[in-house]
Amino acid sequence: EDEEEEEAPKKEKKKKDKKKKEESEDEEEEETLVIKNKDTKAAEAVAACTSTKAFVMNLSWQIDEDTLKAALEPKTGKIVSVKWMEDRETGKFKGSGIVEFESTEAAGKCVQLSELEEVMGRPIRVRMWEEKGGNDRKPKREMSARPDNCTTIFCGNLDYNIDDDKMVEFFKDVAEIKQVRWLTDKTSGDFRGCGFVEFYDSESVDKAVLKNGENLLGRGIRIDYSAPKPKREF
């Protein structure tokens, strides 16, 4: 009887050890499943990114392009360009920027860093940047009739950070620009978000108007023919 009593606790101990082992294995399997699910969701989020650009917010006022690249590129991939967001009236930095990457995958990885990565002591917030013009290149408005020998086009819905160089870059695959004239308010002198682009020949204009609705600095540019001013009669 004493031997049977000694064997009983041993059997009970074995049962407990087996149960603990099973529980431990279940916990490990559950942890592995959680990690796999987390990795899968992250991969799905990266794959779902359809833009090469990410909108990065909550940046330090002292941030510069080199510092941002040093912080993000090791975890995302190469950054092609950075456009800082500024107040249209004062020109002051708004603590955010549009970061363009070499691929949608890199942009997706950047979005995954939202509120997890600190840059200059501040947790950045990131979302995918969607162009206002989108991929739809169809003009929003019907263009006017093409004047004979037209060499000038009207360009509207322009970003306030536009300049001659950016306009030349936009039309570089079309033809050489002769001159650009920006429209400003007569009273204040403020830029009105539009202007005229003159080319050297009408063939260049025919190519230029095909870019109507394309994205330029985050906006869908509106292009139309510009009729030449009638000559004054004396």
Short mmCIF file of C-alpha atoms in Angstrom, two decimals, residues 29-169:
data_model
loop_
_atom_site.label_atom_id
_atom_site.label_comp_id
_atom_site.label_asym_id
_atom_site.label_seq_id
_atom_site.Cartn_x
_atom_site.Cartn_y
_atom_site.Cartn_z
CA GLU A 29 2.44 28.33 -31.24
CA GLU A 30 0.11 31.23 -30.43
CA GLU A 31 3.03 33.69 -30.26
CA THR A 32 4.37 32.40 -33.58
CA LEU A 33 0.92 32.78 -35.12
CA VAL A 34 0.64 36.35 -33.82
CA ILE A 35 4.06 37.25 -35.26
CA LYS A 36 3.18 35.66 -38.58
CA ASN A 37 -0.14 37.47 -38.69
CA LYS A 38 1.57 40.74 -37.83
CA ASP A 39 4.18 40.23 -40.56
CA THR A 40 1.47 39.26 -43.04
CA LYS A 41 -0.59 42.35 -42.26
CA ALA A 42 2.49 44.55 -42.62
CA ALA A 43 3.33 42.92 -45.95
CA GLU A 44 -0.26 43.36 -47.12
CA ALA A 45 -0.21 47.03 -46.09
CA VAL A 46 3.02 47.59 -48.02
CA ALA A 47 1.63 45.80 -51.07
CA ALA A 48 -1.57 47.87 -50.87
CA CYS A 49 0.36 51.13 -51.24
CA THR A 50 -0.31 52.44 -54.75
CA SER A 51 1.75 55.63 -54.53
CA THR A 52 5.49 56.23 -54.49
CA LYS A 53 4.89 59.19 -52.17
CA ALA A 54 4.22 59.39 -48.44
CA PHE A 55 2.96 62.38 -46.45
CA VAL A 56 5.16 62.72 -43.35
CA MET A 57 3.89 64.88 -40.48
CA ASN A 58 4.92 66.06 -36.99
CA LEU A 59 8.42 66.94 -38.14
CA SER A 60 10.83 69.12 -36.20
CA TRP A 61 11.15 72.73 -37.35
CA GLN A 62 14.91 72.14 -37.64
CA ILE A 63 14.55 69.15 -39.98
CA ASP A 64 16.39 69.12 -43.30
CA GLU A 65 16.45 66.73 -46.24
CA ASP A 66 19.71 65.00 -45.27
CA THR A 67 18.50 64.33 -41.71
CA LEU A 68 15.20 62.91 -42.93
CA LYS A 69 16.94 60.67 -45.46
CA ALA A 70 19.39 59.40 -42.84
CA ALA A 71 16.49 58.47 -40.57
CA LEU A 72 14.19 56.84 -43.11
CA GLU A 73 16.25 55.33 -45.95
CA PRO A 74 17.80 52.47 -43.89
CA LYS A 75 14.26 51.24 -43.11
CA THR A 76 12.41 52.14 -46.30
CA GLY A 77 14.66 52.49 -49.32
CA LYS A 78 16.01 55.35 -51.39
CA ILE A 79 14.25 58.72 -51.24
CA VAL A 80 14.02 60.48 -54.59
CA SER A 81 12.84 63.90 -53.41
CA VAL A 82 11.32 65.81 -50.49
CA LYS A 83 8.83 68.64 -50.83
CA TRP A 84 8.34 70.64 -47.64
CA MET A 85 4.84 71.98 -46.96
CA GLU A 86 4.82 75.74 -46.43
CA ASP A 87 2.17 78.31 -45.63
CA ARG A 88 1.09 79.98 -48.88
CA GLU A 89 0.98 83.46 -47.37
CA THR A 90 3.92 83.47 -44.97
CA GLY A 91 6.12 80.78 -46.51
CA LYS A 92 6.71 79.26 -43.06
CA PHE A 93 7.38 75.54 -42.74
CA LYS A 94 4.29 73.62 -41.58
CA GLY A 95 6.13 70.67 -40.01
CA SER A 96 5.30 68.20 -42.77
CA GLY A 97 6.40 67.17 -46.23
CA ILE A 98 5.76 64.93 -49.20
CA VAL A 99 8.48 62.30 -49.50
CA GLU A 100 8.88 60.54 -52.84
CA PHE A 101 10.51 57.09 -52.94
CA GLU A 102 11.87 54.95 -55.76
CA SER A 103 9.02 52.45 -55.40
CA THR A 104 5.54 51.96 -53.95
CA GLU A 105 7.03 49.27 -51.70
CA ALA A 106 9.41 51.79 -50.11
CA ALA A 107 6.55 54.28 -49.63
CA GLY A 108 4.49 51.51 -48.01
CA LYS A 109 7.31 50.74 -45.60
CA CYS A 110 7.42 54.41 -44.65
CA VAL A 111 3.69 54.40 -43.90
CA GLN A 112 4.30 51.44 -41.56
CA LEU A 113 6.64 53.65 -39.48
CA SER A 114 3.78 55.98 -38.49
CA GLU A 115 3.93 56.74 -34.74
CA LEU A 116 6.64 54.07 -34.34
CA GLU A 117 9.68 55.94 -35.65
CA GLU A 118 11.16 59.07 -34.05
CA VAL A 119 13.01 61.67 -36.08
CA MET A 120 14.85 64.34 -34.11
CA GLY A 121 12.99 63.30 -30.96
CA ARG A 122 9.50 63.48 -32.48
CA PRO A 123 7.28 60.49 -33.41
CA ILE A 124 6.43 60.96 -37.06
CA ARG A 125 2.95 60.41 -38.46
CA VAL A 126 2.75 59.04 -41.99
CA ARG A 127 0.05 58.30 -44.52
CA MET A 128 0.07 57.48 -48.20
CA TRP A 129 0.03 60.60 -50.38
CA GLU A 130 -2.72 60.60 -52.97
CA GLU A 131 -2.32 63.03 -55.84
CA LYS A 132 -5.22 65.40 -56.29
CA GLY A 133 -4.96 64.98 -60.02
CA GLY A 134 -4.89 61.19 -59.65
CA ASN A 135 -4.03 59.03 -62.63
CA ASP A 136 -6.90 60.36 -64.64
CA ARG A 137 -5.42 62.53 -67.36
CA LYS A 138 -8.72 63.56 -68.86
CA PRO A 139 -9.26 67.32 -68.79
CA LYS A 140 -11.78 68.56 -66.24
CA ARG A 141 -13.06 71.22 -68.60
CA GLU A 142 -13.63 71.14 -72.32
CA MET A 143 -10.91 73.03 -74.15
CA SER A 144 -11.68 75.95 -76.39
CA ALA A 145 -11.19 75.88 -80.15
CA ARG A 146 -7.59 76.00 -81.30
CA PRO A 147 -6.71 79.36 -82.86
CA ASP A 148 -4.71 79.38 -86.08
CA ASN A 149 -0.93 79.49 -85.60
CA CYS A 150 -1.36 79.21 -81.82
CA THR A 151 1.96 79.27 -79.96
CA THR A 152 0.74 80.04 -76.41
CA ILE A 153 -1.27 78.03 -73.87
CA PHE A 154 -3.02 78.99 -70.64
CA CYS A 155 -2.08 76.96 -67.54
CA GLY A 156 -4.34 77.04 -64.49
CA ASN A 157 -4.83 75.28 -61.12
CA LEU A 158 -1.11 75.66 -60.42
CA ASP A 159 0.58 75.13 -57.07
CA TYR A 160 1.82 78.32 -55.46
CA ASN A 161 5.35 76.89 -55.34
CA ILE A 162 5.54 76.74 -59.15
CA ASP A 163 8.32 78.59 -60.92
CA ASP A 164 9.88 78.84 -64.40
CA ASP A 165 12.27 75.93 -63.83
CA LYS A 166 9.51 73.55 -62.70
CA MET A 167 7.41 74.52 -65.70
CA VAL A 168 10.33 73.90 -68.07
CA GLU A 169 10.86 70.50 -66.44
#
